[in-house]
Tab-separated table of C-alpha atoms and ligand atoms in Angstrom:
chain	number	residue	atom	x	y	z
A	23	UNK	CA	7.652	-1.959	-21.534
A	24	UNK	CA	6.622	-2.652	-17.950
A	25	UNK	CA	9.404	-0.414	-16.726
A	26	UNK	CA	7.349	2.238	-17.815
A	27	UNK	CA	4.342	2.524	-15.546
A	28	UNK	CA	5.864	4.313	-12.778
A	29	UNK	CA	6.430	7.216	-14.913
A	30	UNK	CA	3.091	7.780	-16.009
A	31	UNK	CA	-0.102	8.803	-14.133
A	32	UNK	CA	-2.402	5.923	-13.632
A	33	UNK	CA	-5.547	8.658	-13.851
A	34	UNK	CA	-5.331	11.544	-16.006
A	35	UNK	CA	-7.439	13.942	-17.625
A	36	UNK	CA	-6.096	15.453	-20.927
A	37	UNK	CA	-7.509	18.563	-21.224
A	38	UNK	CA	-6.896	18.871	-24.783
A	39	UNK	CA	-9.239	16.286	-25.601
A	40	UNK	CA	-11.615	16.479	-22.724
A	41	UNK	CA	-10.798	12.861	-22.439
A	42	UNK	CA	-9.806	10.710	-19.413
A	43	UNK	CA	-6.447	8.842	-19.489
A	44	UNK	CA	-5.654	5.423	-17.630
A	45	UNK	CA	-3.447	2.286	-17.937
A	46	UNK	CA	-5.648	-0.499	-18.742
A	47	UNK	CA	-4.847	-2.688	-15.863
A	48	UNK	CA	-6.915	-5.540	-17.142
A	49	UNK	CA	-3.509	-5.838	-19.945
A	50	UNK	CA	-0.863	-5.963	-17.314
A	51	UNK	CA	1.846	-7.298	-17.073
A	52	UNK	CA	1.979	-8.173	-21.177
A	53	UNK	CA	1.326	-4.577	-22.431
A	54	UNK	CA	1.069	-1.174	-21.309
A	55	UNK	CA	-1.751	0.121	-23.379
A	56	UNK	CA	-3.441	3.327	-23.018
A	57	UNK	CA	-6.889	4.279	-23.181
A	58	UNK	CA	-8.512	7.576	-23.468
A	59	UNK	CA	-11.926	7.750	-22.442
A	60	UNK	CA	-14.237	10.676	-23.353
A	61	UNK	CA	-17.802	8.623	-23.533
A	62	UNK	CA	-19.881	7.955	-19.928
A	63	UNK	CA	-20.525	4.229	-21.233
A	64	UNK	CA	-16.892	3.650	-21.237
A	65	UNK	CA	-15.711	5.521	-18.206
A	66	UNK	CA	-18.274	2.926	-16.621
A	67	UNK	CA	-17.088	0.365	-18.448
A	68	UNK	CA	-13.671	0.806	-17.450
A	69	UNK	CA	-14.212	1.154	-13.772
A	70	UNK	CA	-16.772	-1.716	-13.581
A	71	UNK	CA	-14.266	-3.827	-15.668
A	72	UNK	CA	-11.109	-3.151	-13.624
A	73	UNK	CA	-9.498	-1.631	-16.452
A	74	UNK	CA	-9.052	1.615	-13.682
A	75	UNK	CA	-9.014	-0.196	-9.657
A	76	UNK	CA	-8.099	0.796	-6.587
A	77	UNK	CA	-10.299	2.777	-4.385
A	78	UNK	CA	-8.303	6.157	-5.214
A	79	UNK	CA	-8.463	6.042	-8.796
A	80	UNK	CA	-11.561	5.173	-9.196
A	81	UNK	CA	-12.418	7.951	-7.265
A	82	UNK	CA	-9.922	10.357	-9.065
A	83	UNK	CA	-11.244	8.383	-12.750
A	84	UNK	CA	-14.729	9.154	-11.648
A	85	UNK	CA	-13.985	12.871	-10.899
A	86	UNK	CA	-12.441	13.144	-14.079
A	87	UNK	CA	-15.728	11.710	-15.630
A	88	UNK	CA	-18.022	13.807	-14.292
A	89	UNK	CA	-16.076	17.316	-14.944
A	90	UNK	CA	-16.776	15.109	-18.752
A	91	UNK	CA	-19.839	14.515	-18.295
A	92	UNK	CA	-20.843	18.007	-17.230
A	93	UNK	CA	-18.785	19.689	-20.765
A	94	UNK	CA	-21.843	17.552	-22.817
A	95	UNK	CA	-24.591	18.917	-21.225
A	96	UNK	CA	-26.199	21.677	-23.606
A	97	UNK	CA	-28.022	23.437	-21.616
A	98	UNK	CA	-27.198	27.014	-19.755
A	99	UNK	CA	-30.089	26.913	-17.672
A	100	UNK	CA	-29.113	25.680	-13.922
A	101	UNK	CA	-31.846	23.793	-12.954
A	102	UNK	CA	-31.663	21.839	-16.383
A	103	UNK	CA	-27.936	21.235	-15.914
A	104	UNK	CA	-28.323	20.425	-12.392
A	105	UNK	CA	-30.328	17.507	-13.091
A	106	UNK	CA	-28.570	15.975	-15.857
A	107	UNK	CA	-25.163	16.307	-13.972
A	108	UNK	CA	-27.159	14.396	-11.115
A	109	UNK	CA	-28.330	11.887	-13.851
A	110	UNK	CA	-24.806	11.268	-14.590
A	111	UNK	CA	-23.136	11.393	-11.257
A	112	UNK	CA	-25.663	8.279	-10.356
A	113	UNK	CA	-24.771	6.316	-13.525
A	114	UNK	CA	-21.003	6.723	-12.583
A	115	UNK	CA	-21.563	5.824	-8.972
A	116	UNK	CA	-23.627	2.421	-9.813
A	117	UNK	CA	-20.082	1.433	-11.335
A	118	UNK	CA	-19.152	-0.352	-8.335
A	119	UNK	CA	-20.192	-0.332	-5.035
A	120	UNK	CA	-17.519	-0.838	-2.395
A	121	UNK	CA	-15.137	1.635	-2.182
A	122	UNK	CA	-15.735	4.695	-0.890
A	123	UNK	CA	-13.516	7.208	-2.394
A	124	UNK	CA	-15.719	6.734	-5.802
A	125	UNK	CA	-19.031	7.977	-3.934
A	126	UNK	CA	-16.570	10.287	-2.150
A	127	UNK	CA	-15.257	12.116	-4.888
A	128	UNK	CA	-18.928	12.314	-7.218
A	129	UNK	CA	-20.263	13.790	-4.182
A	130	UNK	CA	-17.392	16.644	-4.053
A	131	UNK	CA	-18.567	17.237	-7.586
A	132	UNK	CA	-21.712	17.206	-6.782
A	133	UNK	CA	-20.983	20.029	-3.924
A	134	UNK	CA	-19.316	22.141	-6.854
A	135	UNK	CA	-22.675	22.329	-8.413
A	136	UNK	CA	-25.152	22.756	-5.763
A	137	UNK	CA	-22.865	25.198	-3.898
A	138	UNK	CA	-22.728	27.609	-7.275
A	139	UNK	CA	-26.411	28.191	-7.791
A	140	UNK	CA	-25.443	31.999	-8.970
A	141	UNK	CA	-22.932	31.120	-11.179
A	142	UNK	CA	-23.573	30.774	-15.372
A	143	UNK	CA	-23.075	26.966	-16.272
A	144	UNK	CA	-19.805	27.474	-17.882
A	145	UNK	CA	-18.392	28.940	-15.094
A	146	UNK	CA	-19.553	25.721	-13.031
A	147	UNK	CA	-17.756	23.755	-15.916
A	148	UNK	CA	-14.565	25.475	-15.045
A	149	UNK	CA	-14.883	25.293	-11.357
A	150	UNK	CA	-15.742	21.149	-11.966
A	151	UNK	CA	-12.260	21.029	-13.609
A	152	UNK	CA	-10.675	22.627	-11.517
A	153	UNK	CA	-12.343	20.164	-8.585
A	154	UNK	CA	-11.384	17.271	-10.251
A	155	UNK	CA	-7.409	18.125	-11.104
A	156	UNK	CA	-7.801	18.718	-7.228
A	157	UNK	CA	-8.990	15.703	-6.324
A	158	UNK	CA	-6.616	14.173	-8.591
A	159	UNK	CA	-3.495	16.243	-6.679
A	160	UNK	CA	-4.575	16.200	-3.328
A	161	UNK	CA	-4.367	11.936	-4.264
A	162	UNK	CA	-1.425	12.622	-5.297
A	163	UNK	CA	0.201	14.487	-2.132
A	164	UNK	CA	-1.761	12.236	0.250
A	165	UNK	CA	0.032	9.124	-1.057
A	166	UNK	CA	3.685	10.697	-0.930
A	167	UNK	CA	2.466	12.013	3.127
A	168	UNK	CA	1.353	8.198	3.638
A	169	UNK	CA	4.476	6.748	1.867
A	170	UNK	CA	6.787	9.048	4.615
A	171	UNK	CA	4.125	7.935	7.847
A	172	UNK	CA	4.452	4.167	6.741
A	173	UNK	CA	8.168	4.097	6.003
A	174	UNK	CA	8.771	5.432	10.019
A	175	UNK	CA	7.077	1.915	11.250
A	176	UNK	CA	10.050	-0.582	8.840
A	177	UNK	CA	13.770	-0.309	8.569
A	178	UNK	CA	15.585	-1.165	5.486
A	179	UNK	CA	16.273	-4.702	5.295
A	180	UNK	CA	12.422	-5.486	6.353
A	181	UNK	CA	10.762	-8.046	4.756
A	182	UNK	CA	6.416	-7.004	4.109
A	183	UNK	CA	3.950	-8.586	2.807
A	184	UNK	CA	0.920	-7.326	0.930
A	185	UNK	CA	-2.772	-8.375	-0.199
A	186	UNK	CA	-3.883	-7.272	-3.918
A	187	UNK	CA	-1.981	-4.001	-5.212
A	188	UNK	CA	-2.600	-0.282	-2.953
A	189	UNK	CA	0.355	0.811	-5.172
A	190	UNK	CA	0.766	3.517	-7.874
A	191	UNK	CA	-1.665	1.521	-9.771
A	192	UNK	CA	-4.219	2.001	-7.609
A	193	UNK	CA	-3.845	5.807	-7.518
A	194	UNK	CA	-2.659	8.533	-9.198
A	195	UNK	CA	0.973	7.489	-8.348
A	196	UNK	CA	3.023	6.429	-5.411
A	197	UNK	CA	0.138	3.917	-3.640
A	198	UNK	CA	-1.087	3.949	-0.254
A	199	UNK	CA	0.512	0.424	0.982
A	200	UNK	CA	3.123	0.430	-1.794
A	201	UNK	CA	4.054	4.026	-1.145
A	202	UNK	CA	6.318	3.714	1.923
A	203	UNK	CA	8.440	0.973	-0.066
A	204	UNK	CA	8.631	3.305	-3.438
A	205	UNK	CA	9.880	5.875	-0.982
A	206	UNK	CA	12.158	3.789	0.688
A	207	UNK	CA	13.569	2.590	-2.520
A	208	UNK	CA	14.255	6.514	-3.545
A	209	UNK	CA	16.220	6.468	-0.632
A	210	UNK	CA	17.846	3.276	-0.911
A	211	UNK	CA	16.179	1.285	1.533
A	212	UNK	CA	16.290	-2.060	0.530
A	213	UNK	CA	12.672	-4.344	1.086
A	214	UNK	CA	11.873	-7.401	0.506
A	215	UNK	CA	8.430	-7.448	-0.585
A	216	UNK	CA	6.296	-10.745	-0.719
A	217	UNK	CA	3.074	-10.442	-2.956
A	218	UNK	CA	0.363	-12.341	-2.473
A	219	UNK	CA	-0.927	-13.278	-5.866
A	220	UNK	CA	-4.841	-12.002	-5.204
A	221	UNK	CA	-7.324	-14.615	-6.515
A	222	UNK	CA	-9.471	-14.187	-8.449
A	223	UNK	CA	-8.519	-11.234	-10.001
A	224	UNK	CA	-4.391	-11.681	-9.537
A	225	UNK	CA	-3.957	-7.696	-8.641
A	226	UNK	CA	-1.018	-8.864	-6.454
A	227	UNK	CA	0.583	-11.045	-9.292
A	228	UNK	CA	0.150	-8.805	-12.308
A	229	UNK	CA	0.391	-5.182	-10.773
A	230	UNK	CA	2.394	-5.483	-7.626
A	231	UNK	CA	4.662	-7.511	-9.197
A	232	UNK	CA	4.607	-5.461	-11.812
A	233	UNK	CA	4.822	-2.025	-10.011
A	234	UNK	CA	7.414	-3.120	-7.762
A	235	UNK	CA	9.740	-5.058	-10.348
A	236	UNK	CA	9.426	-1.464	-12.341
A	237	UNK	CA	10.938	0.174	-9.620
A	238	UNK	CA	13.689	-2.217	-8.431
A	239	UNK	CA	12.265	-4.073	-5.541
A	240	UNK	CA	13.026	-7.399	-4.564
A	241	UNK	CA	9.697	-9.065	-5.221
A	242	UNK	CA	9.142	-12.574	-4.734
A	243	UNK	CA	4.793	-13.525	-5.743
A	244	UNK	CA	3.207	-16.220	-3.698
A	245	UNK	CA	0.151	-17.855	-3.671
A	246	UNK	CA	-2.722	-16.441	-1.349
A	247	UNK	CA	-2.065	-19.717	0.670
A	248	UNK	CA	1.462	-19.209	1.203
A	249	UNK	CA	1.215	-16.714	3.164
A	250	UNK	CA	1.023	-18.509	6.589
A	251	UNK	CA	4.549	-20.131	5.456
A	252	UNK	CA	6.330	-16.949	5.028
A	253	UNK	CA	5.303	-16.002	7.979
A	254	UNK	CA	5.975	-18.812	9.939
A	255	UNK	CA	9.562	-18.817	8.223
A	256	UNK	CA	10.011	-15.276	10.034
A	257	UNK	CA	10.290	-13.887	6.498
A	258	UNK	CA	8.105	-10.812	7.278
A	259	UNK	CA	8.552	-8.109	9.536
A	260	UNK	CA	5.435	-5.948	8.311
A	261	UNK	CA	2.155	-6.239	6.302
A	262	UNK	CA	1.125	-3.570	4.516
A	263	UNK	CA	-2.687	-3.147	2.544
A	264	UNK	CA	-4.632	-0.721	1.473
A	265	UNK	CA	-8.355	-0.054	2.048
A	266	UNK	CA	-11.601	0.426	0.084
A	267	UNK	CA	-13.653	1.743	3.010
A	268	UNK	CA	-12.703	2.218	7.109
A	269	UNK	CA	-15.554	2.186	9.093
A	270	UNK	CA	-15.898	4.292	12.324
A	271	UNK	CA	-14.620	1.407	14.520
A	272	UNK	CA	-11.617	0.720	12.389
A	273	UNK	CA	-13.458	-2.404	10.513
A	274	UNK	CA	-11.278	-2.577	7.584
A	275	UNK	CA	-13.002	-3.523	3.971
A	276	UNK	CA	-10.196	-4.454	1.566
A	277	UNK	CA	-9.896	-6.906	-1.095
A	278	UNK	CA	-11.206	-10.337	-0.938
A	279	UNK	CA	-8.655	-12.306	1.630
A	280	UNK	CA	-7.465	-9.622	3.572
A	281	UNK	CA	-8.851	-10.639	6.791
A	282	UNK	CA	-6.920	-14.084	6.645
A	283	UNK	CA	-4.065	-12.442	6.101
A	284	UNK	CA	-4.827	-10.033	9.460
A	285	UNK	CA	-5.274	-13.526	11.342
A	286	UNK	CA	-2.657	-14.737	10.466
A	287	UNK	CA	-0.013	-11.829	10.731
A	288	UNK	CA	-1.806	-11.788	14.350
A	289	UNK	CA	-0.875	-15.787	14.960
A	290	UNK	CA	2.829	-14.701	14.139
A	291	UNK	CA	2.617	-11.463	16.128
A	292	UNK	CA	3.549	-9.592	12.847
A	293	UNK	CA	1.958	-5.577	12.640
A	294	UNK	CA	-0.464	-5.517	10.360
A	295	UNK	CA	-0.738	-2.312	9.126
A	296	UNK	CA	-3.785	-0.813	6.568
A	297	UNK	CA	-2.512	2.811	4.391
A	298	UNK	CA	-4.720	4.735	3.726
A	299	UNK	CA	-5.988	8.191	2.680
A	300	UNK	CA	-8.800	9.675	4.717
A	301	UNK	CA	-11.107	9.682	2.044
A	302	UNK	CA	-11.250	5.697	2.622
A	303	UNK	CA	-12.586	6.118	6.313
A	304	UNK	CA	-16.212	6.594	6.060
A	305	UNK	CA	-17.789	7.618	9.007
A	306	UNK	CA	-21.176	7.471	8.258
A	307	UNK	CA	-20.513	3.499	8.329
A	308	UNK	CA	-19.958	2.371	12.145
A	309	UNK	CA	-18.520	-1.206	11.867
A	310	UNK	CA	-17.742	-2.967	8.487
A	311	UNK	CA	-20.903	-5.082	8.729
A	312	UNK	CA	-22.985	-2.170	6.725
A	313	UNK	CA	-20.749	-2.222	4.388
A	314	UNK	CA	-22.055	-3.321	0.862
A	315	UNK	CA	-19.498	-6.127	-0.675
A	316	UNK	CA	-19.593	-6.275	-4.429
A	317	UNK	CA	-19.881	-9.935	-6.032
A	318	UNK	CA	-18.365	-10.702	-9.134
A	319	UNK	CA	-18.839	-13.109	-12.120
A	320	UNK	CA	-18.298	-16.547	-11.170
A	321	UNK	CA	-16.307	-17.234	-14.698
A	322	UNK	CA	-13.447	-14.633	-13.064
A	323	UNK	CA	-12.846	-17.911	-10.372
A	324	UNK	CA	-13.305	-20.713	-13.015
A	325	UNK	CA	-12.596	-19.519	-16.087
A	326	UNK	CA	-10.508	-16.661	-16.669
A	327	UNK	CA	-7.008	-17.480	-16.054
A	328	UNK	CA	-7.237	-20.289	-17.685
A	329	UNK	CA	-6.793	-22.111	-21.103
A	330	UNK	CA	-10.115	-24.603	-20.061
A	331	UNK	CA	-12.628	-24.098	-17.438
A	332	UNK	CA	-10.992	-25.768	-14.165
A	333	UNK	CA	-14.322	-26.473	-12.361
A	334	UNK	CA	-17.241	-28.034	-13.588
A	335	UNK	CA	-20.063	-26.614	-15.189
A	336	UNK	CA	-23.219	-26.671	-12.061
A	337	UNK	CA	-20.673	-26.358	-9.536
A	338	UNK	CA	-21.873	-22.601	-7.870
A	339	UNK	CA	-19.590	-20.031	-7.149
A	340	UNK	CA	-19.229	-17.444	-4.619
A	341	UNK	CA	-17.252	-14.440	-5.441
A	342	UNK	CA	-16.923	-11.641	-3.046
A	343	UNK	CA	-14.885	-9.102	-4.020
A	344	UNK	CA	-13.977	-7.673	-0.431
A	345	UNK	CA	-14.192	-8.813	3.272
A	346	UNK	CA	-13.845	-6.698	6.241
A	347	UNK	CA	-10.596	-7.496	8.725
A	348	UNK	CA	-12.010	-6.571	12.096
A	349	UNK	CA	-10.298	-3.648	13.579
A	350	UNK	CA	-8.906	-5.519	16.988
A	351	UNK	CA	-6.595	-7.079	13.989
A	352	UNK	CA	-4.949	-3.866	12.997
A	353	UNK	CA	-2.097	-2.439	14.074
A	354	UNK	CA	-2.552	0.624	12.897
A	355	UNK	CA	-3.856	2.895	10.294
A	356	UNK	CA	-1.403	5.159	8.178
A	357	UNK	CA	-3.322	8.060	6.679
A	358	UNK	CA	-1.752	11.364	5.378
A	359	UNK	CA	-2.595	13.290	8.583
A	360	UNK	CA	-0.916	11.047	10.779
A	361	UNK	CA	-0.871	7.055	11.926
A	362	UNK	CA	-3.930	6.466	13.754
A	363	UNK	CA	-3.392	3.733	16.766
A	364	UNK	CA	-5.928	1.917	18.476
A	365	UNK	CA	-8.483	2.524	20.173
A	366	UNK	CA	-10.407	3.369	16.766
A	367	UNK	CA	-13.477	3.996	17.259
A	368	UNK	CA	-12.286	7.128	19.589
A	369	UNK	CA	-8.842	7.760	17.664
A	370	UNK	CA	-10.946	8.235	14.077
A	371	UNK	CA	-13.281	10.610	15.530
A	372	UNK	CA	-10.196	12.788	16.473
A	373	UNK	CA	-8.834	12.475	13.119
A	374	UNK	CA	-11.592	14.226	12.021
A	375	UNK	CA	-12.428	16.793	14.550
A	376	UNK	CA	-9.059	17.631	15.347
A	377	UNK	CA	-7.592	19.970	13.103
A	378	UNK	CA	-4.333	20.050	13.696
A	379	UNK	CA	-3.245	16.707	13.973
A	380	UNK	CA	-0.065	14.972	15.962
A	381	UNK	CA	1.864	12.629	13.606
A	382	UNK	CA	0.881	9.539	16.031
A	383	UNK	CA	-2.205	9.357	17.711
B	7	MRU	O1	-11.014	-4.788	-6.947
B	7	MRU	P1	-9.877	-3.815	-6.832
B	7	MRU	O2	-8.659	-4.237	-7.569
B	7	MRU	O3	-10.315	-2.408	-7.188
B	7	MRU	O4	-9.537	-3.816	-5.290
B	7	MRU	C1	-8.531	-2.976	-4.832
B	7	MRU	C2	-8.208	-3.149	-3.413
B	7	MRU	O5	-8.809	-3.910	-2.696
B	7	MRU	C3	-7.129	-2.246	-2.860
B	7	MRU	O6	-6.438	-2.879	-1.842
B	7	MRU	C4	-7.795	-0.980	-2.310
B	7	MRU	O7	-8.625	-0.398	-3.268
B	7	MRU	C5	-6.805	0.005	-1.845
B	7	MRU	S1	-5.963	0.748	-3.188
B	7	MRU	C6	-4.923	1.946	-2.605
């Protein structure tokens, strides 16, 4: 049943088996099917195949798998198991290319080793578990702080729209764009949530749909070039998306179409609002330009959702993944230590430098 997805983790490790748990998104909406994943072929596999998405949970997913990956290496000697770790921390990372949070969260584990040069290698085991089930719960408190910042910009009653899924799905639970409506919906708010279906990949038609349905929403699914009509019908109040990777000037990489929606929320003078968690804002980046868009298969546009091939063979096809929404389209940016308004370029600095943070900056 559906219904049950909100009550289970997206990402989890079982520590039982040493084995790492998702939904296998690439079955949704018809099933929801397990799998447990304890080999590094398939923990690939599964990222590079969708079966785990979303920036945060493939981050959290790839924590999980190197913590794994580290429990097979034999040896007790650190220099030995420091290089097969490394070996293993690149094969997970050349999973997929866009979103930060994956590179984000190898490189924590990575820090766990280097940083523990004196330790014996199972103690670095145990401190890599314990890294991961924190990267997996800080994930989890950063959506429910992002849920409360985003629900202060809507009233109940709004109507948003959203671009692919940034919902539980695409995290350990709650969602970054999804998470203010979730909480809203604990608290009786009552949305009404328009969900653009997401070509190629339909994230917005099989999981948001999905999600939100699960949890009582009023969800209505359009095309991606609807979205200018519900608009223009005054039908939306808000968008909300989530991010794969911020750059320093507030360049916002998200799934494939989010920029059109952006220009168009801007035509209509709707907010257009990106969630979140600051382990999407890479500031190594400075505008979305260097950021490296992952192409896909062309048979995901022509073939896969449907019974016969619906272009012709020799026709070429170009499937980006991402584009970047330039940052003088967003309104803001919700992150769990605060809502971050424009100017971005100086307002993300302070979001890292300053400590102590004010809830809008
Ligand atoms: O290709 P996907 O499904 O992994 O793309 C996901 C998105 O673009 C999401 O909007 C983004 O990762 C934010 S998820 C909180």
């Amino acid at each position: 049943m559906t219904q049950d997805i909100l009550n289970h983790d997206t990402v989890a490790l079982d520590g039982e088996n040493n084995a790492l748990v998702i939904i296998d998104q690439t079955k949704l909406p018809g099933a929801v099917e397990f799998l447990s994943l304890t080999k590094q072929t398939d923990i690939h596999r599964a990222i590079s195949l969708l079966q785990v998405r979303g920036a945060p949970a493939i981050g959290v997913a790839a924590a999980i798998g190197a913590y794994l990956a580290a429990l097979e290496i034999d040896s007790d000697d650190y220099g030995v198991f420091y290089s097969r770790f490394k070996a293993a921390k690149e094969y997970l990372a050349s999973s997929r290319p866009t979103a930060v949070n994956l590179f984000w969260a190898l490189d924590r584990m990575e820090r766990v080793v280097s940083g523990n040069e004196n330790s014996t290698v199972p103690e670095i085991k145990e401190l890599l578990r314990r890294e991961a089930v924190k990267i997996r719960d800080e994930d989890v408190s950063a959506c429910r702080a992002i849920g409360e910042y985003g629900l202060s910009l809507i009233k109940d009653g709004d109507g948003i729209l959203t671009h692919c899924n940034a919902g539980a799905l695409a995290t350990v639970k709650y969602g970054t764009a999804l998470a203010p409506i979730h909480l809203g919906r604990e608290r009786g708010y009552n949305f009404k949530v328009f969900a653009d279906e997401t070509r190629p990949l339909l994230q917005g038609a099989r999981l948001t749909a999905c999600e939100l349905v699960a949890d009582g929403v009023d969800t209505t699914v359009i095309c991606d070039s609807m979205a200018s009509r519900v608009m223009k019908n005054g039908w939306v109040q808000a968008v909300f998306v989530g991010g794969d990777r911020i750059a320093a000037n507030g360049d916002v990489c998200n799934k494939i179409g989010t920029s059109g929606v952006a220009i168009i929320a801007r035509h209509y003078g709707i907010p257009f609002y990106v969630c979140a968690p600051t382990s999407t804002i890479d500031m190594s980046v400075p505008g979305g330009e260097g950021i490296a868009i992952e192409e896909r298969e062309g048979r995901e546009v022509t073939e896969m959702w449907y019974a016969e091939r619906m272009a012709p063979e020799g026709a070429s096809v170009y499937n980006p993944a991402f584009d970047v929404t330039d940052s003088e389209l967003v309104s803001a940016i919700v992150t769990e230590r605060g809502i971050v308004l424009p100017p971005f370029e100086e307002n993300l600095h302070r979001l890292f430098e300053n400590i102590k943070l004010c809830a809008i900056i």
